[in-house]
Coordinates of C-alpha atoms and ligand atoms in Angstrom, one line a residue:
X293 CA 44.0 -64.9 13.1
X294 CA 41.6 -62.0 11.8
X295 CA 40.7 -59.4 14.6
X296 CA 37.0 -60.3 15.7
X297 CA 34.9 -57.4 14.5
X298 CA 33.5 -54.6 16.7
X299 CA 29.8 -55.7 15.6
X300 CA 28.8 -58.9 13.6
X301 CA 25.7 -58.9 12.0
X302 CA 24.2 -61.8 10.7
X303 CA 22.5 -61.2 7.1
X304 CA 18.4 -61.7 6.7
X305 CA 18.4 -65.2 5.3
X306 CA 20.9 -66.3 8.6
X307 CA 18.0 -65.3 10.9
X308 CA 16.8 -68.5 12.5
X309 CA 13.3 -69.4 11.1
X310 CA 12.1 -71.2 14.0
X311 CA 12.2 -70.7 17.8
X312 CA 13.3 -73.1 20.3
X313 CA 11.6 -74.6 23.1
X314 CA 14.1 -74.9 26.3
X315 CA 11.5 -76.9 27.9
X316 CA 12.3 -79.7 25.5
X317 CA 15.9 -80.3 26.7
X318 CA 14.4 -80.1 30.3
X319 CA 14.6 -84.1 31.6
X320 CA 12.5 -82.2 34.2
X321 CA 9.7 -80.2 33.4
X322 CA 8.6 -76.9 35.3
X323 CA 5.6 -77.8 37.6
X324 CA 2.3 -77.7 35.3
X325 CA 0.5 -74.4 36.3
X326 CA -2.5 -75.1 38.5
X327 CA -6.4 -73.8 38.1
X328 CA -6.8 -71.4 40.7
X329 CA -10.2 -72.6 42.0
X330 CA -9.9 -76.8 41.0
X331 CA -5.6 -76.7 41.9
X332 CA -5.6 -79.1 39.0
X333 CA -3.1 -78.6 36.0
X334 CA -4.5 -76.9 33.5
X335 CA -5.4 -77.0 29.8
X336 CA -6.1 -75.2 26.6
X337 CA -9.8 -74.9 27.6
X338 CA -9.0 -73.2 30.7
X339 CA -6.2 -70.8 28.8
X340 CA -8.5 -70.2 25.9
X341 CA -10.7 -67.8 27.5
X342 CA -8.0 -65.4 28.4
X343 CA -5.1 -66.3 25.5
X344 CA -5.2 -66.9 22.1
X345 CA -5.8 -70.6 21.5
X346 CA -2.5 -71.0 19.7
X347 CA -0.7 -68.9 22.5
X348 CA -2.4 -70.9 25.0
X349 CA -1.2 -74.4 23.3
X350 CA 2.4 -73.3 23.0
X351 CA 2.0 -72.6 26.8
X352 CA 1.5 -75.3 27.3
X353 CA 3.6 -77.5 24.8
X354 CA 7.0 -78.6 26.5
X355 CA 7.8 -81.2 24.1
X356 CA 8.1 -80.1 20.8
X357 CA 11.6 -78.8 20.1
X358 CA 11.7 -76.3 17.6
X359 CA 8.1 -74.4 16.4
X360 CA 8.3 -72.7 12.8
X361 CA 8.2 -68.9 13.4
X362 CA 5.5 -67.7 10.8
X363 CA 6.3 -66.1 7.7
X364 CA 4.6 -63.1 8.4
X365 CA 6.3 -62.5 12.0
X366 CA 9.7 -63.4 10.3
X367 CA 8.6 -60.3 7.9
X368 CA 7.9 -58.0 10.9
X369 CA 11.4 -59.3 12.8
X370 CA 13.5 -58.2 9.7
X371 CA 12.8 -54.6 10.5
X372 CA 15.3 -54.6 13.3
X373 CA 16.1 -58.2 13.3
X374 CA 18.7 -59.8 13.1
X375 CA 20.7 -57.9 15.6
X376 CA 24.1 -57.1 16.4
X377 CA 26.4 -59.3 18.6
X378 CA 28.8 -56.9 19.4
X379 CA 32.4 -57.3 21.2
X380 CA 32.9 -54.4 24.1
X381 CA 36.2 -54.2 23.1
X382 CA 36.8 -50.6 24.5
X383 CA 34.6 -51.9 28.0
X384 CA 37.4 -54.7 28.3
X385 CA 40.7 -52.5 28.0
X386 CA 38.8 -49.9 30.3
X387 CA 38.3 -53.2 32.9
X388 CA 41.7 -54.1 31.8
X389 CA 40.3 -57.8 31.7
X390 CA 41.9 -60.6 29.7
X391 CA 38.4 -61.2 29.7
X392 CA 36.4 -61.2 26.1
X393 CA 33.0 -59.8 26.5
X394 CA 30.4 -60.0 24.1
X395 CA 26.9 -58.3 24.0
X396 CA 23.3 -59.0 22.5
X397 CA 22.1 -55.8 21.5
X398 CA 18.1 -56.0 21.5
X399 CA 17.3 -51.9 22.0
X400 CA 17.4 -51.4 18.4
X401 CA 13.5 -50.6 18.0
X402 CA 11.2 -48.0 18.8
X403 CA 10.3 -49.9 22.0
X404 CA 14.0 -49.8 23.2
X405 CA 13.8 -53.1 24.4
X406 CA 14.3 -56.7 23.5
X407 CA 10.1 -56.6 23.9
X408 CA 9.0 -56.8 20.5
X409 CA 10.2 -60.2 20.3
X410 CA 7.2 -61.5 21.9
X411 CA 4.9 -58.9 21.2
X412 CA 5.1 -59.2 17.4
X413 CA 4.3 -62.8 17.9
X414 CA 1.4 -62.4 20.3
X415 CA -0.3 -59.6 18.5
X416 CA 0.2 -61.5 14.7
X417 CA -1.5 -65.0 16.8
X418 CA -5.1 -63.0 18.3
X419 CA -5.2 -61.0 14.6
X420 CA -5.0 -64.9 12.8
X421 CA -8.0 -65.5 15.7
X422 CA -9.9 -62.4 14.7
X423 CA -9.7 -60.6 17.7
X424 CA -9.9 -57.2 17.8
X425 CA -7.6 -56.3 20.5
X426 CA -5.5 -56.9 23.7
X427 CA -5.2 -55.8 26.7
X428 CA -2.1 -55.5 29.0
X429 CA -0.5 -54.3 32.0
X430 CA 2.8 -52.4 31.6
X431 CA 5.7 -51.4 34.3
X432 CA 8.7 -49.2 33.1
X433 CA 6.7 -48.9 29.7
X434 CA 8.9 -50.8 27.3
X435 CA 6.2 -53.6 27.5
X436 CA 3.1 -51.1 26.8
X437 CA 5.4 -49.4 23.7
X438 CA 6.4 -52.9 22.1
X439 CA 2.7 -54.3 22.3
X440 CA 1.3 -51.3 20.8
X441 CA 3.6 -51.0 18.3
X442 CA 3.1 -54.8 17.5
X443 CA -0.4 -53.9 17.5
X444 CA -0.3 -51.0 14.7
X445 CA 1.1 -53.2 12.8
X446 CA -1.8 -56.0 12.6
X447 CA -4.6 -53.6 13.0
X448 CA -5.3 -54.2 16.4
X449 CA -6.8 -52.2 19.7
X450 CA -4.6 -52.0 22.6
X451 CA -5.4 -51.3 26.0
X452 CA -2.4 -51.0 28.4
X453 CA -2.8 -50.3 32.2
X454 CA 0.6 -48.4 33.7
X455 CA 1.6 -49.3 37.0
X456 CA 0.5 -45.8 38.4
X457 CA 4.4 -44.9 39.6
X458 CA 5.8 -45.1 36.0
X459 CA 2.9 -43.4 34.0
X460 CA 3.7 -40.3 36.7
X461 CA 7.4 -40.6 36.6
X462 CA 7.4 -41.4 32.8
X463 CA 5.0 -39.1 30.9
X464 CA 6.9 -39.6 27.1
X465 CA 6.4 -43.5 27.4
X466 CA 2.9 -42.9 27.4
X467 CA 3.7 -40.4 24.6
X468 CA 5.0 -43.1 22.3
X469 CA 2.4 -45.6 23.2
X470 CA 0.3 -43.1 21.4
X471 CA 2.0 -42.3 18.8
X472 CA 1.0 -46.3 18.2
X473 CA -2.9 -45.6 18.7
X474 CA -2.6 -47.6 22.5
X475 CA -5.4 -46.6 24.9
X476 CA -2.9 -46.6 28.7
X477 CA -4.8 -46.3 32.1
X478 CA -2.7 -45.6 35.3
X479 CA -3.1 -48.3 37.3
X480 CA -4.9 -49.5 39.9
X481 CA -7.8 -47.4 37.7
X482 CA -11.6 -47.3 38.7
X483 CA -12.0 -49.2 35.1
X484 CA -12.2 -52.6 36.4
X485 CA -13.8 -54.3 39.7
X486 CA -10.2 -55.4 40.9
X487 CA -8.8 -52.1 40.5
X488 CA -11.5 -50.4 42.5
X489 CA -11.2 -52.8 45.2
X490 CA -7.0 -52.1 45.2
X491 CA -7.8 -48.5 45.5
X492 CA -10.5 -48.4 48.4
X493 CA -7.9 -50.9 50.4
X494 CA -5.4 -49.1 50.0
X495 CA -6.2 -45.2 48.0
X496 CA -2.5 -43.9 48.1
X497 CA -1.0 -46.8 45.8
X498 CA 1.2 -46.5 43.6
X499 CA 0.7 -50.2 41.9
X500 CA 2.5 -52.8 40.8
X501 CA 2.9 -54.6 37.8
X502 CA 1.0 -57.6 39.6
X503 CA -2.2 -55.2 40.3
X504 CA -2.1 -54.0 36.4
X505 CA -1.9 -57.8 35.2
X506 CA -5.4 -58.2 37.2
X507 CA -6.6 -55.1 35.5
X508 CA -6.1 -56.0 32.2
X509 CA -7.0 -59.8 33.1
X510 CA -10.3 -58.4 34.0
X511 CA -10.5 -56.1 30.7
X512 CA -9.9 -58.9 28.5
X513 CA -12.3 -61.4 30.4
X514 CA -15.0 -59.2 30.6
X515 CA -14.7 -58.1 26.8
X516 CA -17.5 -60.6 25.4
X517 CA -14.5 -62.1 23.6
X518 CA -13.2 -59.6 21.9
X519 CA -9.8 -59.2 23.3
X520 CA -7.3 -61.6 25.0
X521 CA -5.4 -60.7 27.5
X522 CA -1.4 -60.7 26.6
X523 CA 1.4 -60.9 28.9
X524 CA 5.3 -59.9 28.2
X525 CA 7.3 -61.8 30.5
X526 CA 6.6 -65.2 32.7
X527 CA 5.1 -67.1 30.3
X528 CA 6.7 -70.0 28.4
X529 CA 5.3 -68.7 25.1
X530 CA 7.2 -65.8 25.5
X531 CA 10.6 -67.3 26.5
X532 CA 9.6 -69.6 23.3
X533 CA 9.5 -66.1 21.5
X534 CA 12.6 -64.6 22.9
X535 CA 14.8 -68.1 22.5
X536 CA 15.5 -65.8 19.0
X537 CA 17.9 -63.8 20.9
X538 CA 20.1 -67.4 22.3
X539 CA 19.4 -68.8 18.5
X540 CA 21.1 -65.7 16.6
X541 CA 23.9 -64.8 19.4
X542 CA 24.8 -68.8 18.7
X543 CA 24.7 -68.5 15.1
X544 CA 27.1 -65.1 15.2
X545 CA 29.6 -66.7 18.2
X546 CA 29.6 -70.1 16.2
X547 CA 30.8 -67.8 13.1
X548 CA 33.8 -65.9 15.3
X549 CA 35.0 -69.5 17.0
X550 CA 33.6 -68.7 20.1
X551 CA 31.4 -70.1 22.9
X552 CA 30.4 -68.7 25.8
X553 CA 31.9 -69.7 29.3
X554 CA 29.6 -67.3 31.2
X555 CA 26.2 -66.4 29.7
X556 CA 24.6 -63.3 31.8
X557 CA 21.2 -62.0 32.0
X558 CA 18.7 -59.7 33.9
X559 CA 15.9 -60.9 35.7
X560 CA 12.5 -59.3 35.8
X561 CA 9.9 -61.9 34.7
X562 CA 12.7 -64.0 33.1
X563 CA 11.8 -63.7 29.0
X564 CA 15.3 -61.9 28.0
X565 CA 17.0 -64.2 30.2
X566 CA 15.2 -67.2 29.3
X567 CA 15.6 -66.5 25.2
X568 CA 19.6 -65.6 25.8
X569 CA 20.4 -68.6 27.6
X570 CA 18.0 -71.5 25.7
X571 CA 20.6 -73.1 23.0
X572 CA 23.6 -72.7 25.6
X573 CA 21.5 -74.1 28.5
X574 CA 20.2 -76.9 26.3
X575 CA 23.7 -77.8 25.7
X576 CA 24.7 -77.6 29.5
X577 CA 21.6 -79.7 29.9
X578 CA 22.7 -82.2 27.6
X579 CA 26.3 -82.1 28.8
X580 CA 27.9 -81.4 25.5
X581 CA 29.1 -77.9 27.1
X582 CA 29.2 -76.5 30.2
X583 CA 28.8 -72.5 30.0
X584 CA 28.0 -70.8 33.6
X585 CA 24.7 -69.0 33.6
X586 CA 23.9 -65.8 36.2
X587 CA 20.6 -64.3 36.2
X588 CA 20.7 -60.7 37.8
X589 CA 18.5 -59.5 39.6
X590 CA 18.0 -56.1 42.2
X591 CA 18.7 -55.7 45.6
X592 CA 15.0 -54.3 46.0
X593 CA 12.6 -57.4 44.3
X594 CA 15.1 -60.2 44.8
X595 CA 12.7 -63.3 44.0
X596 CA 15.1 -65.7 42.8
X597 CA 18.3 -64.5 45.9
X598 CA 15.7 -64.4 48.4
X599 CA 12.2 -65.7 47.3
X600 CA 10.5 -68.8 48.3
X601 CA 10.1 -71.7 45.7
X602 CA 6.0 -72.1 45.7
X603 CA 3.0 -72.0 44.0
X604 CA 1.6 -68.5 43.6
X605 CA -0.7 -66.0 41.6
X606 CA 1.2 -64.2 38.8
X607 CA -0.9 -61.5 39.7
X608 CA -1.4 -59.0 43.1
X609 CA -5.1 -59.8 42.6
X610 CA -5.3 -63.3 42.5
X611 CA -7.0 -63.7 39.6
X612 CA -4.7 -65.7 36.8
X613 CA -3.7 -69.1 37.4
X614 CA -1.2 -70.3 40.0
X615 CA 2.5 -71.2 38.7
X616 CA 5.6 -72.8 40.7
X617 CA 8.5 -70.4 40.6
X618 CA 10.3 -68.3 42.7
X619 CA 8.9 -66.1 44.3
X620 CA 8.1 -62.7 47.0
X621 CA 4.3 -63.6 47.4
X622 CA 1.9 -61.9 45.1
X623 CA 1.0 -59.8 48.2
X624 CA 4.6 -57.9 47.7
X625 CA 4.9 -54.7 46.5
X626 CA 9.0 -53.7 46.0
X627 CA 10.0 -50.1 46.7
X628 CA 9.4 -47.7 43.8
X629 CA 12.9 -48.9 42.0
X630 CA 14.1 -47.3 39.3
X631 CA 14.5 -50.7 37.3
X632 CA 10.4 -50.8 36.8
X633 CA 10.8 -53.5 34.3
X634 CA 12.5 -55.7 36.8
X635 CA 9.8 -55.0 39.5
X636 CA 8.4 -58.2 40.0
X637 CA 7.3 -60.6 42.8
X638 CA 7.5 -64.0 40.5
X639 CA 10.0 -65.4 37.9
X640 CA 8.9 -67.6 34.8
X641 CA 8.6 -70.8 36.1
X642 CA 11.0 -72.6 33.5
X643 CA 13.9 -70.6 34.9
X644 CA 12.7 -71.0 38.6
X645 CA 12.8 -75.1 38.0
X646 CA 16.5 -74.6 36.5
X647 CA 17.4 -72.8 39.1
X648 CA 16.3 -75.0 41.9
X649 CA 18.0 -77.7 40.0
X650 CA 21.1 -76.2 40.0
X651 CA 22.0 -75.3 36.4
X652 CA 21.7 -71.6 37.4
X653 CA 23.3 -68.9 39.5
X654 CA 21.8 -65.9 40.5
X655 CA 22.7 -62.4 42.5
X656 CA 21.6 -59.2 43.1
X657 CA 22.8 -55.8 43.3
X658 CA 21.6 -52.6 45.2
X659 CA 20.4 -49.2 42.4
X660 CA 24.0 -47.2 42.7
X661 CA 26.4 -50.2 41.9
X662 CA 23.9 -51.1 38.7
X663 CA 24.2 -47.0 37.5
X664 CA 27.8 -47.2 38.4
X665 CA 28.5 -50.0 35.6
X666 CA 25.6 -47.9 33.3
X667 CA 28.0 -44.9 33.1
X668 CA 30.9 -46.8 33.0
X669 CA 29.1 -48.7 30.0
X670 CA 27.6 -46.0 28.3
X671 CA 30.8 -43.9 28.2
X672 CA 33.1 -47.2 26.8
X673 CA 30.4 -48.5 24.4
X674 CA 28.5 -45.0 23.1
X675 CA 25.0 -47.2 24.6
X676 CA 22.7 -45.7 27.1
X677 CA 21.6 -48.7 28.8
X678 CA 18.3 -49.5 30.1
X679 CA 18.5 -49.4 33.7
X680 CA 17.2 -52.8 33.6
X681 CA 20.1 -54.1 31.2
X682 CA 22.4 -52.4 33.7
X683 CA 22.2 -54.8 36.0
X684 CA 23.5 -57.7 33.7
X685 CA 26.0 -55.3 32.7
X686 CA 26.9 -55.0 36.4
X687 CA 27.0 -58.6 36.7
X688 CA 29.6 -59.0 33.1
X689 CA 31.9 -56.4 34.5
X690 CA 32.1 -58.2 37.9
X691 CA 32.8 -61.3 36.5
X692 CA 35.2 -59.8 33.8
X693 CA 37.2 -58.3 36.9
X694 CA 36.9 -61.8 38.6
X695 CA 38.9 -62.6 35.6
X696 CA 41.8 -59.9 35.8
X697 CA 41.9 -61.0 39.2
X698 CA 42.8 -64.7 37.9
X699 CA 44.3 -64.3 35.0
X700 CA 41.7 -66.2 32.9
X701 CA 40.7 -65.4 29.4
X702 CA 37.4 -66.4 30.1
X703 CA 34.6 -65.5 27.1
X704 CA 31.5 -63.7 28.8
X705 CA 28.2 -63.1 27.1
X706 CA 25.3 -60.7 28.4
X707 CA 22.4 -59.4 27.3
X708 CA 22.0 -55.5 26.4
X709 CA 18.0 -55.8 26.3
X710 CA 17.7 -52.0 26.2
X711 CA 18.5 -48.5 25.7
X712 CA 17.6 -45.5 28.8
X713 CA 16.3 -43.1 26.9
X714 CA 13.5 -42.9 29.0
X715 CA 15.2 -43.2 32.3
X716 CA 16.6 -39.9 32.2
X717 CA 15.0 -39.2 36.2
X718 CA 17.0 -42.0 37.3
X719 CA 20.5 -40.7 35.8
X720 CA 20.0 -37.4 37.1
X721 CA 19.4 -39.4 40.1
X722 CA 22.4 -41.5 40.2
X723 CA 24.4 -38.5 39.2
X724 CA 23.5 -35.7 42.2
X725 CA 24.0 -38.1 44.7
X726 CA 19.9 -38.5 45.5
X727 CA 19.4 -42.2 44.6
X728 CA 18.5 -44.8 47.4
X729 CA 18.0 -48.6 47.5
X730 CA 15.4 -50.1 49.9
X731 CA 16.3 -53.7 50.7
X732 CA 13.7 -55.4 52.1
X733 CA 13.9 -56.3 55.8
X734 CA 13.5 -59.8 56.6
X735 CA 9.6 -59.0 58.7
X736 CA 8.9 -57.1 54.8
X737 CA 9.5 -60.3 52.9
X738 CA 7.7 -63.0 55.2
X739 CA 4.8 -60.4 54.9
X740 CA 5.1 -61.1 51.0
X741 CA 5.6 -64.9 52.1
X742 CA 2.0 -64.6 54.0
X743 CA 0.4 -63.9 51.1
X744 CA 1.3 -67.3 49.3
X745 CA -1.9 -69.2 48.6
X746 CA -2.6 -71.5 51.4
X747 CA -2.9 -74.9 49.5
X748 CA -1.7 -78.1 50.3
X749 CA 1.1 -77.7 47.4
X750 CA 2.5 -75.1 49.4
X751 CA 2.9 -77.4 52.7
X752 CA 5.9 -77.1 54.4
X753 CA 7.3 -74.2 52.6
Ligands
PLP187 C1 11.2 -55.7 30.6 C2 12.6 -55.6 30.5 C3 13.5 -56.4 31.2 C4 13.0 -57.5 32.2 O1 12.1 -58.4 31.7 P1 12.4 -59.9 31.5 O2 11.2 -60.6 31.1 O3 13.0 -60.4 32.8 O4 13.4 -60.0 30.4 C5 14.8 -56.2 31.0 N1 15.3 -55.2 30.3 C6 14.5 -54.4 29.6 C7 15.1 -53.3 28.8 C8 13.1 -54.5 29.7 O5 12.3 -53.7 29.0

């Protein structure tokens, strides 16, 4: 037998040409998300006003299968797609683990991040409307640097509000946003009506990624059509965009003979997770294999370990429409984590129905046990890893150990979503001893629970 390669990249012309809808394996569909004022299921003329029309119909599509990924966003992909699948072969004899463990690499563009995926997509669909801009809410900043950048490229505005926290503790992401022609706003800001309101409740904020999506909500609405408001996470059109990382890690496992028995992924908002997991779920799903799947998730926002299954605003100000998943309570606001793209109260309702069916696992992990597998990463695989990917780095090696423990040879598949160049604050952090974890108490999460939208879906919950 040939020795597996250290990297396999699949050529331009193997690059799937169309994304895959996980929601079309699903014998049970996700809960339809509800209009917040009518609590009936919504449809393309309630989206339209705040997504582009063809985002708004893939939203809402869950039966076709596969959807054609347009030539022009196939042209945009190619420079950084396809990308690498690459075998941790020094992580594994550092583990010593029979274990083989595999890893998506998606940091390979300016953003850092696995982001660009969706924001290539979204950005190419409100130019094809004739928008002239978006607006958007960003956390760690990955989100805010991939739209923009998706933006430059079709000629678009872009106006990003920063969870307040992250534009102070990360100056050069707001840097790079520039460098792409994005207008970003700390947020809450004085800009919009919600905002304002945030600030006079409560002046010494320092915001959430729930109170920027109602900022940028409110931008887009209020734009006399103009923009459309775009989201990076959550949504089914953007797992449908990110199903590109699951389709090509397939493709180049397929090629070395392998499948996965474990698939692992972080959780934020669910999109990476979500895209990685869609062919190898579908086949789980449709019992032809039967891979394990782990979301990972921190210690400090743990929606899917500790989070309530209910209907809920994707948004702190209760503006966007209500969607059944798991989650804290739009009223929750985790502890300033260092893991900002993984600071959120909900979790994309596709993954949340899988989950509460049973076809997932999930855990979560406290800040030093996530930077402890980051260095021990980094060092082994020359990749400074997001601290976000970290934690499904976290969750490989603990399963790879599980492994040495048993003997197995068990083949284990993450996700590497992104790089930490611009996390610098937490390694210093990690590595003088100063970093902390707040877990929430149990009083702290029922008063994220309290704020669940008392409606008669959410009886008894
Ligand atoms: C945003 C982000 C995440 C989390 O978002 P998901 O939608 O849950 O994938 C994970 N890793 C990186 C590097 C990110 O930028």
């Amino acid at each position: 037998m040939t020795k597996i390669p250290h990297r396999l990249y699949l050529t331009e012309d193997q690059m799937p040409q169309r994304w895959f809808n996980l929601r079309s394996a699903m014998a049970e569909q996700p809960d339809p998300m509800l209009h917040p004022a009518t609590l009936q299921p919504l449809g393309v003329d309630d989206l339209a006003p705040i997504f582009c029309t063809e985002l708004a119909k893939q939203e809402l599509d869950g039966a076709t299968e596969f959807i054609d990924i347009p030539e022009e966003i196939q042209e945009v992909y190619k420079m950084y797609r396809p990308s690498p699948l690459i075998r941790a072969y020094n992580l594994e004899r550092a583990l010593g683990t029979p274990a083989r463990i595999y890893y998506k690499f998606e940091g390979n563009n300016t953003s850092g991040s696995h982001k660009l995926n969706s924001a290539v997509a979204q950005a190419y669909y409100a130019k094809m409307q004739g928008l002239t801009g978006v607006t958007t809410e960003t956390g760690a900043g990955q989100w805010g640097t991939a739209l923009s950048e998706a933006c430059s490229y079709f000629g678009l505005t872009c106006d990003v509000f920063m969870v307040k926290c992250s534009y102070e503790q990360k100056p050069f992401r707001k840097a790079v946003m520039g460098v792409f022609d994005a207008d970003v706003t700390p947020s809450p800001s004085n800009l919009t009506e919600v905002g304002r309101k945030i600030l006079a409740e409560n002046p010494g904020t320092t915001g959430s990624l729930g109170c920027a999506i109602s900022e940028a909500v409110e931008a887009a609405v209020g734009s006399g059509g103009k923009k459309r408001y775009v989201l990076g996470s959550v949504l089914n059109q953007v797992l449908l965009h990110q199903s590109i990382i699951g389709l090509e890690s397939k493709i180049a496992m397929e090629q070395l003979g392998e499948y996965p028995d474990v698939v692992v992924g972080c959780a934020g908002g669910g999109s990476n997770l979500g895209g990685l997991i869609a062919p190898f779920m579908a086949d789980k799903l449709k019992g032809v294999k039967n891979p394990r799947i782990v979301a990972v998730e921190p210690a400090s926002c743990p929606s899917l370990t500790r989070g309530k299954y209910a209907y809920d605003f994707c948004d702190t100000g209760r503006v966007t429409p209500l969607a059944r998943m798991y989650t804290l309570g739009c009223g929750f606001i985790p502890s300033a984590s260092h893991a900002g793209g993984l600071r959120y109260h909900g979790m994309s309702p596709v993954l949340s129905k899988l989950y509460h069916d049973g076809h997932m696992e999930a855990v979560a992990y406290e800040q030093t046990r996530v930077f402890e597998a980051a260095v021990l990463f980094a060092k082994q695989e020359t990749i400074l890893p997001a601290p976000e990917s970290a934690h499904a780095i976290r969750g490989a090696i603990d399963e790879a150990l599980k492994c040495k423990e048993s003997g197995e040879a068990k083949t284990i598949l993450f996700g590497l979503t992104g790089t930490g160049y611009f996390d610098m604050t937490a390694y210093e952090n990690y590595l003088t001893g100063k970093m902390t974890d707040h877990i929430p108490t149990d009083e702290e999460l029922q008063k994220g629970f309290d704020s669940l939208p008392d409606i008669p879906q959410n009886k008894g919950i």
